[in-house]
Amino acid sequence: MKRYKFLLATLFIIFHYSCSNQDRKSVEIINKSIAFHGGTENWENIQTISMVRDIWMFEENGDAESYVRQENEFRLKPYFEAKVSWEKDSIQHRVIFDGIKTQYWMGSNEIQNQGFLQAKKREMDAAFYVMTKPFDLLDDKKYLSYEGKSELSGGVVVESIKVIDGDPKDPNTDIWWYFFDPNTFELVAYKVKTSDHFSLVYNLGWDKSSGVLLPARRESYRVDSLGNHLYKRASYGYGLYKVYR
């Protein structure tokens, strides 16, 4: 009888993972990473995250392209809302997504061009997207596959998981690789393949004030398909976090 139950359990596990889009090793690593970064319960209790974000952009030749300091606020519950504001050339810019529509003001002038508003919404989504990792990587809509150990620039050994967040048959769907420390399971870096380039982003520091690890410093590089650095594209600094539960 015990042998029969063991066989049934084994068959269930085999069937479950053969039908799943998430392999066991990927799930195991991500669960350990979530625990390292503060745990599911701490993350799911968060209602709002706000912070100041400094963004330095660089040209391919290494020259500075731009710098901006943004104030960001993301409301997670009961539904997603976002506010981003900054000053450029003595003019205040504000973007607000209220859960339904996006609005943009340049000074007192509201911009209503739909293509422009959609681009600004994508920028807000991208800013929030990196805040949620690794906590949302086990969303069952994501396709996860463990790719073994690999090396980042400088010989840093990491566990690599490939993530497709969308239709894997769609050539326009971005493909992500997340890299974890094999001992602590810290999320060390990630690489993304978009329609026209590869980027590799390093997490260089964390803010621990809220009980979950949130980005403090990040650097982004344009890379080739193998992850070799082509040039530094951006640096990000995060601070003055306020997290409400």
Short mmCIF file of N, CA, C and O in Angstrom, two decimals, residues 130 150-154 156 158 160 175-180 187-194 197-204 218-236:
data_model
loop_
_atom_site.label_atom_id
_atom_site.label_comp_id
_atom_site.label_asym_id
_atom_site.label_seq_id
_atom_site.Cartn_x
_atom_site.Cartn_y
_atom_site.Cartn_z
N VAL A 130 10.98 46.39 -12.23
CA VAL A 130 12.21 45.95 -11.58
C VAL A 130 12.08 45.97 -10.06
O VAL A 130 12.85 45.31 -9.36
N SER A 150 26.30 29.94 -14.66
CA SER A 150 27.00 30.69 -15.69
C SER A 150 27.88 31.73 -15.01
O SER A 150 27.87 31.85 -13.78
N GLU A 151 28.66 32.46 -15.81
CA GLU A 151 29.54 33.49 -15.27
C GLU A 151 29.19 34.85 -15.85
O GLU A 151 29.00 34.99 -17.06
N LEU A 152 29.11 35.83 -14.97
CA LEU A 152 28.96 37.21 -15.40
C LEU A 152 30.33 37.81 -15.61
O LEU A 152 31.35 37.19 -15.32
N SER A 153 30.36 39.04 -16.09
CA SER A 153 31.63 39.74 -16.29
C SER A 153 32.40 39.79 -14.97
O SER A 153 31.83 40.05 -13.91
N GLY A 154 33.69 39.49 -15.04
CA GLY A 154 34.50 39.46 -13.82
C GLY A 154 34.56 38.10 -13.19
O GLY A 154 35.15 37.93 -12.12
N VAL A 156 32.01 36.25 -11.98
CA VAL A 156 31.02 36.01 -10.92
C VAL A 156 30.12 34.84 -11.33
O VAL A 156 29.44 34.90 -12.36
N VAL A 158 26.92 32.48 -11.13
CA VAL A 158 25.52 32.66 -10.76
C VAL A 158 24.69 31.49 -11.25
O VAL A 158 25.09 30.76 -12.16
N SER A 160 21.35 30.64 -13.28
CA SER A 160 20.66 31.37 -14.34
C SER A 160 19.29 30.76 -14.61
O SER A 160 19.16 29.55 -14.79
N ILE A 175 12.59 38.52 -23.68
CA ILE A 175 13.10 37.34 -22.97
C ILE A 175 14.07 37.82 -21.90
O ILE A 175 14.94 38.65 -22.16
N TRP A 176 13.92 37.29 -20.68
CA TRP A 176 14.71 37.71 -19.53
C TRP A 176 15.52 36.55 -19.00
O TRP A 176 15.09 35.39 -19.05
N TRP A 177 16.69 36.86 -18.48
CA TRP A 177 17.49 35.89 -17.73
C TRP A 177 17.80 36.52 -16.37
O TRP A 177 18.35 37.64 -16.30
N TYR A 178 17.45 35.82 -15.31
CA TYR A 178 17.71 36.32 -13.96
C TYR A 178 18.85 35.51 -13.35
O TYR A 178 18.88 34.27 -13.47
N PHE A 179 19.77 36.22 -12.69
CA PHE A 179 20.99 35.61 -12.18
C PHE A 179 21.03 35.73 -10.66
O PHE A 179 20.94 36.82 -10.11
N PHE A 180 21.19 34.58 -10.00
CA PHE A 180 21.13 34.50 -8.55
C PHE A 180 22.44 34.00 -7.97
O PHE A 180 23.08 33.11 -8.54
N LEU A 187 19.34 38.19 -5.81
CA LEU A 187 19.19 38.49 -7.23
C LEU A 187 20.31 39.45 -7.62
O LEU A 187 20.25 40.64 -7.35
N VAL A 188 21.33 38.91 -8.27
CA VAL A 188 22.55 39.66 -8.56
C VAL A 188 22.39 40.56 -9.77
O VAL A 188 22.88 41.70 -9.79
N ALA A 189 21.71 40.06 -10.81
CA ALA A 189 21.62 40.80 -12.06
C ALA A 189 20.53 40.17 -12.92
O ALA A 189 19.99 39.11 -12.60
N TYR A 190 20.21 40.85 -14.02
CA TYR A 190 19.34 40.26 -15.01
C TYR A 190 19.73 40.76 -16.39
O TYR A 190 20.30 41.83 -16.56
N LYS A 191 19.44 39.93 -17.39
CA LYS A 191 19.66 40.30 -18.80
C LYS A 191 18.32 40.23 -19.51
O LYS A 191 17.48 39.37 -19.20
N VAL A 192 18.10 41.15 -20.45
CA VAL A 192 16.86 41.14 -21.20
C VAL A 192 17.15 41.31 -22.69
O VAL A 192 18.01 42.10 -23.08
N LYS A 193 16.45 40.53 -23.48
CA LYS A 193 16.51 40.64 -24.94
C LYS A 193 15.23 41.32 -25.40
O LYS A 193 14.13 40.77 -25.24
N THR A 194 15.35 42.51 -25.95
CA THR A 194 14.21 43.21 -26.52
C THR A 194 14.24 43.03 -28.04
O THR A 194 15.05 42.26 -28.56
N HIS A 197 17.88 44.98 -28.98
CA HIS A 197 19.15 44.96 -28.26
C HIS A 197 19.07 44.06 -27.03
O HIS A 197 17.98 43.61 -26.65
N PHE A 198 20.24 43.81 -26.43
CA PHE A 198 20.34 43.11 -25.15
C PHE A 198 20.83 44.11 -24.10
O PHE A 198 21.71 44.93 -24.39
N SER A 199 20.28 44.02 -22.90
CA SER A 199 20.76 44.82 -21.77
C SER A 199 21.09 43.89 -20.60
O SER A 199 20.41 42.87 -20.41
N LEU A 200 22.10 44.24 -19.84
CA LEU A 200 22.48 43.51 -18.64
C LEU A 200 22.52 44.51 -17.49
O LEU A 200 23.24 45.51 -17.56
N VAL A 201 21.73 44.24 -16.46
CA VAL A 201 21.59 45.18 -15.34
C VAL A 201 22.06 44.51 -14.06
O VAL A 201 21.62 43.40 -13.73
N TYR A 202 22.95 45.20 -13.33
CA TYR A 202 23.49 44.69 -12.07
C TYR A 202 22.82 45.38 -10.89
O TYR A 202 22.68 46.61 -10.89
N ASN A 203 22.45 44.60 -9.89
CA ASN A 203 22.00 45.15 -8.61
C ASN A 203 23.22 45.33 -7.72
O ASN A 203 23.84 44.35 -7.30
N LEU A 204 23.58 46.57 -7.43
CA LEU A 204 24.82 46.85 -6.71
C LEU A 204 24.59 47.22 -5.24
O LEU A 204 25.55 47.42 -4.50
N ARG A 218 21.88 50.52 -9.11
CA ARG A 218 21.87 49.59 -10.24
C ARG A 218 22.66 50.21 -11.38
O ARG A 218 22.72 51.43 -11.51
N GLU A 219 23.26 49.36 -12.22
CA GLU A 219 23.95 49.80 -13.42
C GLU A 219 23.50 48.96 -14.59
O GLU A 219 23.36 47.73 -14.48
N SER A 220 23.28 49.62 -15.73
CA SER A 220 22.80 48.93 -16.93
C SER A 220 23.82 49.05 -18.05
O SER A 220 24.37 50.13 -18.29
N TYR A 221 24.07 47.93 -18.72
CA TYR A 221 25.02 47.89 -19.83
C TYR A 221 24.32 47.33 -21.07
O TYR A 221 23.50 46.41 -20.99
N ARG A 222 24.63 47.90 -22.22
CA ARG A 222 24.30 47.25 -23.47
C ARG A 222 25.32 46.14 -23.68
O ARG A 222 26.53 46.36 -23.52
N VAL A 223 24.82 44.97 -24.04
CA VAL A 223 25.68 43.80 -24.19
C VAL A 223 25.33 43.07 -25.48
O VAL A 223 24.29 43.33 -26.10
N ASP A 224 26.21 42.14 -25.86
CA ASP A 224 25.88 41.27 -26.99
C ASP A 224 25.09 40.08 -26.47
O ASP A 224 24.77 39.98 -25.28
N SER A 225 24.76 39.15 -27.36
CA SER A 225 23.91 38.02 -26.97
C SER A 225 24.57 37.12 -25.93
O SER A 225 23.87 36.39 -25.21
N LEU A 226 25.90 37.17 -25.82
CA LEU A 226 26.62 36.36 -24.84
C LEU A 226 26.80 37.08 -23.51
O LEU A 226 27.33 36.49 -22.56
N GLY A 227 26.38 38.33 -23.43
CA GLY A 227 26.51 39.09 -22.20
C GLY A 227 27.77 39.91 -22.10
O GLY A 227 28.04 40.50 -21.05
N ASN A 228 28.56 39.96 -23.16
CA ASN A 228 29.77 40.78 -23.15
C ASN A 228 29.40 42.26 -23.20
O ASN A 228 28.59 42.67 -24.03
N HIS A 229 30.04 43.06 -22.33
CA HIS A 229 29.73 44.48 -22.26
C HIS A 229 30.12 45.19 -23.55
O HIS A 229 31.21 45.01 -24.07
N LEU A 230 29.20 46.01 -24.07
CA LEU A 230 29.49 46.89 -25.19
C LEU A 230 29.75 48.31 -24.68
O LEU A 230 30.74 48.92 -25.04
N TYR A 231 28.86 48.80 -23.83
CA TYR A 231 29.07 50.10 -23.18
C TYR A 231 28.08 50.28 -22.04
O TYR A 231 27.04 49.61 -22.00
N LYS A 232 28.43 51.14 -21.12
CA LYS A 232 27.55 51.44 -19.99
C LYS A 232 26.45 52.37 -20.47
O LYS A 232 26.72 53.43 -21.02
N ARG A 233 25.20 51.97 -20.24
CA ARG A 233 24.07 52.75 -20.72
C ARG A 233 23.46 53.64 -19.64
O ARG A 233 23.03 54.77 -19.92
N ALA A 234 23.43 53.16 -18.38
CA ALA A 234 22.75 53.94 -17.34
C ALA A 234 23.21 53.54 -15.95
O ALA A 234 23.66 52.41 -15.73
N SER A 235 23.09 54.49 -15.02
CA SER A 235 23.25 54.23 -13.59
C SER A 235 22.00 54.73 -12.89
O SER A 235 21.42 55.76 -13.29
N TYR A 236 21.58 54.01 -11.85
CA TYR A 236 20.38 54.37 -11.11
C TYR A 236 20.70 54.39 -9.62
O TYR A 236 21.37 53.49 -9.10
#
